[in-house]
C-alpha positions as MATLAB code, in Angstrom:
seq = 'MSERLQPGDTAPDFTLPDADGNEVSLAAHKGRKVIVYFYPAALTPGCTKQACDFTGNLELLADAGYDVIGVSPDKPEKLAKFREKENLKVTLVGDPDKSVLTAYGAFGEKKLYGKVVTGVIRSTVVVDEEGKVERALYNVKATGHVAKIIKDLGI';
ca = [
      88.705   95.312  218.531;
      91.185   92.969  216.931;
      94.758   93.924  216.098;
      95.539   94.724  212.509;
      98.205   92.672  210.826;
     101.487   94.240  209.757;
     103.945   93.224  207.015;
     106.215   90.488  208.358;
     103.575   89.037  210.702;
     102.720   85.362  210.279;
      99.308   85.197  208.633;
      96.859   83.326  210.881;
      96.133   79.924  209.355;
      92.503   79.063  208.753;
      90.288   76.321  207.425;
      86.835   77.465  206.320;
      84.034   75.991  204.179;
      83.729   77.185  200.588;
      80.503   77.643  198.621;
      80.287   73.849  198.144;
      81.013   73.050  201.793;
      84.573   71.882  201.027;
      87.292   72.966  203.426;
      89.749   75.588  202.204;
      92.849   76.270  204.275;
      95.578   78.843  203.985;
      98.177   76.127  204.712;
      97.155   74.299  201.521;
      98.437   77.327  199.562;
     101.965   77.238  201.014;
     104.460   77.912  198.243;
     102.031   80.273  196.471;
     101.199   83.855  197.217;
      97.628   84.384  198.391;
      95.434   87.468  198.306;
      92.918   87.056  201.129;
      90.183   89.652  200.921;
      87.491   90.266  203.498;
      84.071   91.641  202.544;
      80.881   92.283  204.524;
      78.199   90.306  202.665;
      77.558   88.305  199.510;
      74.932   89.587  197.082;
      75.368   93.265  197.994;
      76.368   95.869  195.358;
      79.873   96.764  196.591;
      80.818   93.192  197.417;
      79.513   92.018  194.038;
      81.615   94.648  192.246;
      84.712   93.591  194.185;
      84.140   89.842  193.603;
      83.522   90.449  189.884;
      86.741   92.525  189.685;
      88.729   89.701  191.294;
      87.071   87.152  188.969;
      87.876   89.290  185.930;
      91.537   89.496  186.941;
      91.914   85.953  188.295;
      93.931   84.671  185.340;
      96.299   87.657  185.461;
      96.791   87.180  189.218;
      97.225   83.389  188.879;
      99.825   83.858  186.119;
     101.718   86.168  188.495;
     101.644   83.423  191.172;
      98.717   84.616  193.299;
      95.697   82.664  194.523;
      92.646   84.631  195.689;
      90.339   83.769  198.585;
      87.343   85.919  199.542;
      86.154   85.687  203.154;
      82.793   86.869  204.501;
      80.583   85.910  207.445;
      78.150   84.238  205.005;
      77.161   80.576  205.138;
      78.180   78.285  202.212;
      74.613   78.231  200.818;
      74.611   82.013  200.382;
      78.116   81.921  198.876;
      76.936   79.313  196.342;
      73.983   81.530  195.401;
      76.366   84.516  195.052;
      78.788   82.512  192.885;
      76.017   81.211  190.594;
      74.208   84.545  190.255;
      77.363   86.518  189.397;
      79.289   83.691  187.648;
      82.195   84.130  190.071;
      85.405   82.131  189.675;
      87.117   83.386  192.838;
      87.218   81.026  195.847;
      84.697   82.227  198.433;
      84.729   80.934  202.008;
      82.375   81.566  204.910;
      83.366   82.581  208.434;
      79.989   82.748  210.266;
      81.578   82.901  213.734;
      83.908   85.689  212.501;
      86.976   84.078  214.117;
      89.131   84.435  210.994;
      87.825   87.937  210.299;
      88.810   88.850  213.859;
      92.229   87.150  213.645;
      93.012   89.213  210.550;
      91.821   92.492  212.084;
      88.966   92.634  209.570;
      86.151   92.751  212.127;
      85.569   95.578  214.559;
      84.456   99.173  214.811;
      84.060  101.136  211.618;
      82.235  104.217  210.436;
      79.171  103.621  208.338;
      77.251  106.653  207.118;
      78.771  108.722  209.927;
      77.870  106.259  212.702;
      80.300  103.974  214.488;
      79.178  100.358  214.085;
      80.757   96.954  214.638;
      81.111   94.857  211.519;
      83.327   93.561  208.762;
      86.063   95.995  207.761;
      86.663   95.626  204.022;
      90.298   94.533  203.983;
      92.880   92.749  201.867;
      95.910   90.853  203.119;
      98.596   89.624  200.722;
     100.358   86.549  202.108;
     103.716   85.417  200.698;
     104.802   81.848  199.851;
     106.046   81.289  203.411;
     102.787   82.379  205.065;
     104.009   85.845  206.086;
     101.997   89.031  205.582;
     103.414   90.960  202.642;
     100.768   93.710  202.701;
      97.770   94.453  204.898;
      95.244   96.987  203.613;
      92.262   98.048  205.720;
      89.139  100.118  204.998;
      89.604   99.624  201.274;
      87.035  100.682  198.701;
      85.131   97.991  196.794;
      85.473   99.800  193.468;
      88.910  100.092  191.910;
      90.590   98.121  194.688;
      91.618   95.160  192.521;
      93.228   97.470  189.948;
      95.141   99.185  192.766;
      96.400   95.845  194.124;
      97.562   94.783  190.656;
      99.389   98.097  190.235;
     100.912   97.977  193.754;
     102.124   94.405  193.245;
     103.684   95.366  189.921;
     101.662   92.834  187.918;
];
């Protein structure tokens, strides 16, 4: 199981393909704060709710200086379908080999319906302008999570 990140840690850099196959890297966001959220799968109810919540609050977050990147193990084609179907504005990137999910501590053992399984741990990491972890939240709920982040960040 991968180590969870702590505030003050350097956020692992990454470059992953977005829904259009273009490369998105954390380094390209230096100088801006970034909310990197990890979700199990595109086109599922909880993940759709979370992505729609981020999309609905994207302008508010951007005005407060935050960019948002959603990471899942999905391939770009599925992310494109997800974006089109739900009219998402949030940047979605795919991590099929789960290397970034693992580096962020967002892949490992979790409880699902009372059973221990290995999979994506719904997580959110807030990265500051210098690339340091400001907050690292693990095992978050899909519903109401975006509102909680906005409240916690004082936006």
